Amino acid sequence: MGQQKVAIIGSGNWGSAIATLLGPNVRKNDAFDPEIRMWVFEEEIDGKKLTEIINEKHENVKYLPGVKLPDNVKAVPELKDAVKGATWLVFVLPGQFVVKTCDQLAGSLEPNAKAVSLVKGLDVENGHLHLMSRLIAEKLKIDCCAMMGANIANEVAREAFCESTIGYENKENAETWKSLLQTSQFRISIVPDIAGVELCGALKNIVGVAAGLVDGLTDCQNTKAAVMRIGLVSIMKFAESFYQRVEDRTFFQSCGMADLVATCYGGRNRKVAEAFVKTGKSFDELEKEMLNGQKVQGVPAAKSVYDVLKRKDRLKDFPFFVTVYRICFEGLDPKEIINPQAIEVELK
C-alpha cells in the first residue's frame, strides 16, 4: 500500500488555521505523503490570485493574515485537483456550500477515503434536519467523523492552548484523525457521539447571537450568564429530543460548554449581534462590513432550528431558539432576549 494523503477542503480562517496543525504532523508521519493540498476558492487580492499568494508567501493574507502556513501545504484552485489521490479529507467550509461541494466530488474520491467535518452548521430540507457529517457520509459513501470545540481560529494558529472533541462511529479512524491534528497545545478527546458533538457545534452559534444581543443591551454579566445557561439547556433539550443516543457527557467536552463560553465572549456571532442592537443595521449589512468574507453562522442556524421545530410542532417547547429566530427574522424587539418569560426553558 502506498502513502496516505491528506486534503483540506476549504481555506478560510479556520481552514487555514487547521493547515498549521496538519502540515507539521503529516510531514513527520512516514505513512503519509508530506504534501497537503488545500482547496481555495479563487479570488484576487490586489490583482493577484489568492492561490499564488498563498503558495509564494505561505500565508493566507485575506483570511489568516500574519500567520505562516507550513510550506508543505499547497493551495489549489480546482476542487477535484485538490482531492486527487487523497485518502483523508478535512471538510472545513461554510455549511451552505457542503451539498454543492459533495455533489461535485461524488464518484471521484479514492475508494478508501475517510473524512472529518469541521463544518459548524445544519442542513434542513423541508423541515428535516441533517447533520453535516451525515450529509458528507451519505453523499460520498465514506466514513465521516466530526470535530468541534472552543477553537477560535486565530488563537489556534498562534498555538495558544485549547481543546477540541472528535465524535466518531469508527474509533480507529477517529484515532488517526487525532494523531493528524493533535499537537502539544491543541489537545483532542474522542467520543462515540457524532450527533452530540455536531449539534453542540452548530447550536452554540445561536447562543452566541443571543449573547451578542445581550451585550448590545446591557453590561450586566449576571444577565449574560443566565442567557448562556438557558442556551445550553436548550441545546441539550434539542439534542436529546431528536437524537436519543446523545450522551450527557458530550456537553461537558470542549465541543459543548467550552465552545459555548468561547463563542459567547469571543466569537464573530457575538460581535455582529452586538452591533445589530447598537447600529440598527441588518445582519447582512454587518456581515459584509465586519467579517471580511466570513459568515455569521448563528443566524441561518436559528432559521434551520425554527423550521425543524415548526414542522415537528415543537415551537412552544423551545422558546429560547424561537425568540432568537424572531429577533433575527421577524423584527421582534431584541429586548425580548432578556425577558425571562420569553426565553426560559428547563431540561426535563
Coordinates of C-alpha atoms in Angstrom, one line a residue:
M1 CA 0.0 0.0 0.0
G2 CA 1.3 3.5 -0.9
Q3 CA 1.4 6.5 1.3
Q4 CA -1.8 8.0 2.6
K5 CA -2.6 11.6 1.5
V6 CA -4.5 14.5 3.3
A7 CA -6.5 17.2 1.5
I8 CA -8.2 20.2 3.1
I9 CA -11.5 21.2 1.5
G10 CA -11.8 24.9 2.4
S11 CA -9.3 27.6 3.1
G12 CA -10.9 30.3 5.2
N13 CA -9.9 31.5 8.7
W14 CA -10.5 28.0 10.3
G15 CA -9.3 26.0 7.3
S16 CA -6.0 27.9 7.2
A17 CA -5.5 27.5 10.9
I18 CA -6.1 23.8 10.6
A19 CA -3.4 23.7 7.9
T20 CA -0.9 24.9 10.6
L21 CA -1.7 21.8 12.6
L22 CA -1.8 19.3 9.8
G23 CA 1.4 20.4 8.0
P24 CA 4.0 19.5 10.6
N25 CA 2.1 16.3 11.8
V26 CA 1.9 14.9 8.3
R27 CA 5.5 15.7 7.5
K28 CA 6.7 13.6 10.4
N29 CA 4.4 10.7 9.7
D30 CA 6.0 8.2 7.3
A31 CA 2.7 6.7 6.4
F32 CA 1.6 10.0 4.8
D33 CA 2.6 11.9 1.7
P34 CA 4.2 15.1 3.1
E35 CA 2.3 17.3 0.7
I36 CA -1.2 18.6 1.7
R37 CA -3.4 20.1 -0.9
M38 CA -5.8 22.8 0.2
W39 CA -8.7 23.8 -2.0
V40 CA -9.0 27.5 -2.2
F41 CA -12.0 29.3 -3.8
E42 CA -10.1 31.5 -6.2
E43 CA -10.3 35.3 -5.7
E44 CA -8.0 38.2 -6.5
I45 CA -6.2 40.3 -3.9
D46 CA -4.7 43.5 -5.3
G47 CA -4.7 42.0 -8.8
K48 CA -3.1 38.7 -7.9
K49 CA -4.7 35.3 -7.4
L50 CA -5.0 34.2 -3.8
T51 CA -3.7 30.7 -4.6
E52 CA -0.5 32.2 -6.0
I53 CA -0.1 34.5 -2.9
I54 CA -0.5 31.5 -0.6
N55 CA 1.9 29.3 -2.5
E56 CA 4.6 32.1 -2.7
K57 CA 4.2 33.7 0.7
H58 CA 2.9 30.7 2.6
E59 CA 0.3 33.0 4.1
N60 CA -3.4 33.4 3.6
V61 CA -3.3 37.2 3.5
K62 CA -7.1 37.5 3.4
Y63 CA -8.4 35.1 5.9
L64 CA -5.5 34.5 8.3
P65 CA -3.1 37.4 7.8
G66 CA 0.2 37.4 9.7
V67 CA 0.4 33.6 10.2
K68 CA 2.8 31.5 8.2
L69 CA 1.4 28.3 6.7
P70 CA 3.6 25.2 6.5
D71 CA 5.5 25.1 3.2
N72 CA 4.1 21.6 2.5
V73 CA 0.6 23.0 2.2
K74 CA -0.2 23.8 -1.4
A75 CA -3.1 26.0 -2.4
V76 CA -5.1 24.5 -5.3
P77 CA -8.0 26.4 -7.1
E78 CA -9.7 23.3 -8.6
L79 CA -11.6 21.1 -6.2
K80 CA -11.0 17.8 -7.9
D81 CA -7.3 18.5 -8.3
A82 CA -7.1 19.2 -4.6
V83 CA -8.6 15.8 -3.6
K84 CA -6.9 13.7 -6.3
G85 CA -5.3 10.7 -4.6
A86 CA -6.4 11.9 -1.1
T87 CA -7.5 9.3 1.4
W88 CA -8.1 11.6 4.4
L89 CA -10.4 14.6 3.7
V90 CA -10.9 17.6 6.0
F91 CA -14.1 19.4 5.3
V92 CA -13.8 23.0 6.6
L93 CA -16.0 25.3 4.6
P94 CA -19.3 27.3 5.2
G95 CA -22.2 24.9 5.7
Q96 CA -24.2 26.4 2.8
F97 CA -21.6 25.0 0.4
V98 CA -21.4 21.5 1.6
V99 CA -24.1 20.0 -0.5
K100 CA -22.8 21.5 -3.7
T101 CA -19.2 20.5 -2.9
C102 CA -20.2 16.9 -2.2
D103 CA -22.2 16.8 -5.5
Q104 CA -19.0 17.9 -7.3
L105 CA -16.9 15.2 -5.6
A106 CA -19.3 12.3 -5.9
G107 CA -17.7 9.4 -7.8
S108 CA -14.3 11.0 -7.9
L109 CA -12.8 10.0 -4.5
E110 CA -10.4 7.2 -3.6
P111 CA -12.3 4.1 -2.6
N112 CA -10.8 4.0 0.9
A113 CA -11.3 7.7 1.6
K114 CA -12.3 8.9 5.0
A115 CA -13.4 12.4 6.2
V116 CA -13.8 14.6 9.2
S117 CA -16.2 17.5 9.2
L118 CA -15.3 20.8 10.9
V119 CA -18.4 22.5 9.5
K120 CA -20.5 24.2 12.2
G121 CA -23.9 24.2 10.7
L122 CA -27.1 22.3 10.0
D123 CA -28.7 21.3 6.7
V124 CA -32.5 21.5 6.8
E125 CA -34.7 20.4 3.8
N126 CA -38.5 20.6 4.1
G127 CA -38.2 20.8 7.9
H128 CA -36.0 17.7 8.1
L129 CA -32.7 18.1 9.9
H130 CA -29.4 16.7 8.5
L131 CA -26.1 16.9 10.3
M132 CA -23.2 17.9 8.1
S133 CA -21.1 14.9 8.8
R134 CA -24.0 12.6 8.0
L135 CA -24.6 14.5 4.8
I136 CA -21.0 14.1 3.7
A137 CA -21.0 10.4 4.7
E138 CA -24.2 9.7 2.8
K139 CA -23.5 11.6 -0.3
L140 CA -19.9 10.4 -0.7
K141 CA -20.4 6.9 0.8
I142 CA -17.4 7.3 3.2
D143 CA -16.9 7.3 7.0
C144 CA -17.0 10.9 8.4
C145 CA -16.1 12.0 11.9
A146 CA -16.9 15.4 13.3
M147 CA -14.6 17.7 15.2
M148 CA -15.9 20.7 17.2
G149 CA -14.6 22.7 20.1
A150 CA -13.6 26.0 21.6
N151 CA -11.3 26.7 18.7
I152 CA -11.2 30.4 17.7
A153 CA -9.0 30.1 14.6
N154 CA -6.6 32.9 15.2
E155 CA -5.8 31.6 18.7
V156 CA -5.2 28.0 17.4
A157 CA -2.9 29.4 14.7
R158 CA -1.0 31.3 17.4
E159 CA -0.5 28.0 19.3
A160 CA -2.5 29.0 22.3
F161 CA -3.5 26.1 24.5
C162 CA -7.0 24.8 23.6
E163 CA -9.0 21.6 23.3
S164 CA -11.3 20.0 20.7
T165 CA -13.6 17.0 20.5
I166 CA -13.9 14.4 17.8
G167 CA -17.2 12.4 17.5
Y168 CA -17.0 9.1 15.7
E169 CA -18.6 5.9 14.6
N170 CA -15.4 4.3 13.6
K171 CA -12.9 4.6 16.5
E172 CA -9.9 3.6 14.5
N173 CA -10.5 6.5 12.1
A174 CA -11.0 8.9 14.9
E175 CA -7.7 7.9 16.5
T176 CA -6.0 8.6 13.1
W177 CA -7.6 12.0 12.9
K178 CA -6.4 12.7 16.5
S179 CA -2.9 11.8 15.5
L180 CA -3.0 14.1 12.5
L181 CA -4.5 17.1 14.3
Q182 CA -3.3 17.0 17.9
T183 CA -0.3 19.0 19.0
S184 CA 1.3 19.8 22.3
Q185 CA -1.0 22.8 22.6
F186 CA -4.1 21.6 20.6
R187 CA -5.5 18.7 22.7
I188 CA -8.2 16.4 21.4
S189 CA -10.7 14.0 23.1
I190 CA -12.7 11.4 21.1
V191 CA -16.2 10.3 22.0
P192 CA -18.6 7.9 20.3
D193 CA -21.3 10.6 19.8
I194 CA -21.2 12.3 16.5
A195 CA -24.7 13.8 16.9
G196 CA -23.9 15.3 20.3
V197 CA -20.6 16.8 19.1
E198 CA -22.0 18.2 16.0
L199 CA -25.2 19.6 17.5
C200 CA -23.2 21.4 20.1
G201 CA -21.0 23.0 17.4
A202 CA -24.0 24.2 15.3
L203 CA -26.4 25.3 18.0
K204 CA -23.9 27.2 20.2
N205 CA -23.8 29.8 17.4
I206 CA -27.4 30.6 18.1
V207 CA -26.5 31.1 21.7
G208 CA -23.6 33.3 20.5
V209 CA -26.0 35.5 18.7
A210 CA -28.1 35.8 21.9
A211 CA -25.1 36.7 23.9
G212 CA -24.2 39.4 21.5
L213 CA -27.8 40.8 21.7
V214 CA -27.4 40.9 25.5
D215 CA -24.0 42.7 25.2
G216 CA -25.7 45.3 23.0
L217 CA -28.4 45.9 25.6
T218 CA -26.7 45.7 28.9
D219 CA -23.3 45.3 30.6
C220 CA -24.8 43.0 33.3
Q221 CA -22.8 39.8 33.4
N222 CA -25.4 38.1 35.6
T223 CA -27.9 38.5 32.7
K224 CA -25.5 37.3 30.1
A225 CA -24.6 34.2 32.3
A226 CA -28.4 33.5 32.7
V227 CA -28.9 33.7 28.9
M228 CA -25.9 31.4 28.3
R229 CA -27.3 28.8 30.8
I230 CA -30.7 28.9 29.2
G231 CA -29.0 28.5 25.8
L232 CA -27.1 25.4 27.0
V233 CA -30.2 23.9 28.4
S234 CA -31.9 24.5 25.1
I235 CA -29.1 22.8 23.2
M236 CA -29.2 19.8 25.5
K237 CA -33.0 19.5 25.2
F238 CA -33.0 19.8 21.4
A239 CA -30.2 17.2 21.1
E240 CA -31.9 14.7 23.4
S241 CA -35.4 15.3 21.8
F242 CA -34.3 14.5 18.3
Y243 CA -31.2 12.2 18.8
Q244 CA -31.9 9.7 21.6
R245 CA -28.4 8.3 21.7
V246 CA -26.7 11.6 22.6
E247 CA -24.6 11.3 25.7
D248 CA -24.8 13.8 28.6
R249 CA -21.0 13.8 29.0
T250 CA -20.6 15.3 25.5
F251 CA -22.0 18.6 26.7
F252 CA -19.1 18.9 29.1
Q253 CA -16.4 18.3 26.4
S254 CA -14.7 21.1 24.6
C255 CA -17.4 20.9 21.9
G256 CA -20.1 21.7 24.5
M257 CA -19.6 24.0 27.4
A258 CA -16.1 25.3 26.4
D259 CA -17.2 26.2 22.9
L260 CA -20.3 27.9 24.2
V261 CA -18.2 30.1 26.5
A262 CA -15.7 31.0 23.8
T263 CA -18.4 31.8 21.3
C264 CA -20.4 34.0 23.8
Y265 CA -17.3 36.0 24.7
G266 CA -15.0 35.9 21.7
G267 CA -16.8 34.7 18.5
R268 CA -18.0 36.5 15.4
N269 CA -21.7 35.7 16.1
R270 CA -21.5 37.6 19.4
K271 CA -19.7 40.6 17.8
V272 CA -22.1 41.1 14.9
A273 CA -25.2 40.6 17.1
E274 CA -24.0 43.3 19.5
A275 CA -23.6 45.6 16.5
F276 CA -27.1 44.6 15.3
V277 CA -28.5 46.1 18.5
K278 CA -26.3 49.2 18.7
T279 CA -26.4 50.2 15.0
G280 CA -29.8 49.1 13.8
K281 CA -28.2 47.7 10.7
S282 CA -29.2 44.3 9.3
F283 CA -27.2 41.1 9.8
D284 CA -26.4 41.0 6.1
E285 CA -25.0 44.6 6.1
L286 CA -22.9 43.9 9.3
E287 CA -21.6 40.6 7.9
K288 CA -20.2 42.4 4.9
E289 CA -18.8 45.3 6.9
M290 CA -17.3 43.4 9.8
L291 CA -16.3 39.9 8.7
N292 CA -14.0 40.1 5.7
G293 CA -15.9 37.4 3.8
Q294 CA -16.7 35.2 6.8
K295 CA -20.2 34.3 7.8
V296 CA -22.5 34.8 10.8
Q297 CA -23.4 31.1 11.3
G298 CA -25.9 31.6 14.2
V299 CA -28.5 33.5 12.1
P300 CA -29.1 30.7 9.5
A301 CA -28.8 28.1 12.2
A302 CA -31.6 29.9 14.1
K303 CA -33.8 29.6 11.0
S304 CA -32.9 26.0 10.4
V305 CA -33.8 25.1 14.0
Y306 CA -37.0 27.1 13.8
D307 CA -38.0 25.3 10.6
V308 CA -37.5 21.9 12.2
L309 CA -39.4 22.9 15.4
K310 CA -42.3 24.3 13.3
R311 CA -42.5 21.1 11.3
K312 CA -42.5 18.9 14.4
D313 CA -45.0 21.2 16.2
R314 CA -42.4 21.8 19.0
L315 CA -42.1 25.6 18.9
K316 CA -43.6 26.0 22.4
D317 CA -41.0 23.7 23.9
F318 CA -38.0 25.8 22.7
P319 CA -38.8 29.5 23.5
F320 CA -35.2 30.5 23.6
F321 CA -34.5 29.4 20.0
V322 CA -37.8 30.8 18.8
T323 CA -37.1 34.2 20.4
V324 CA -33.6 34.4 18.7
Y325 CA -35.2 33.5 15.4
R326 CA -37.9 36.1 15.7
I327 CA -35.4 38.8 16.6
C328 CA -33.3 38.0 13.6
F329 CA -36.1 37.4 11.0
E330 CA -39.4 38.9 12.2
G331 CA -38.4 42.2 13.8
L332 CA -39.0 41.2 17.4
D333 CA -37.5 43.7 19.8
P334 CA -34.1 42.5 20.9
K335 CA -35.0 43.3 24.5
E336 CA -37.0 40.0 24.5
I337 CA -33.8 38.1 24.8
I338 CA -33.5 39.4 28.4
N339 CA -37.2 38.8 29.2
P340 CA -37.3 35.6 31.3
Q341 CA -40.9 34.9 30.4
A342 CA -39.9 34.8 26.7
I343 CA -36.9 32.5 26.8
E344 CA -36.9 30.3 30.0
V345 CA -36.8 26.6 29.4
E346 CA -36.0 23.7 31.7
L347 CA -34.5 20.3 30.9
K348 CA -36.8 17.5 31.9

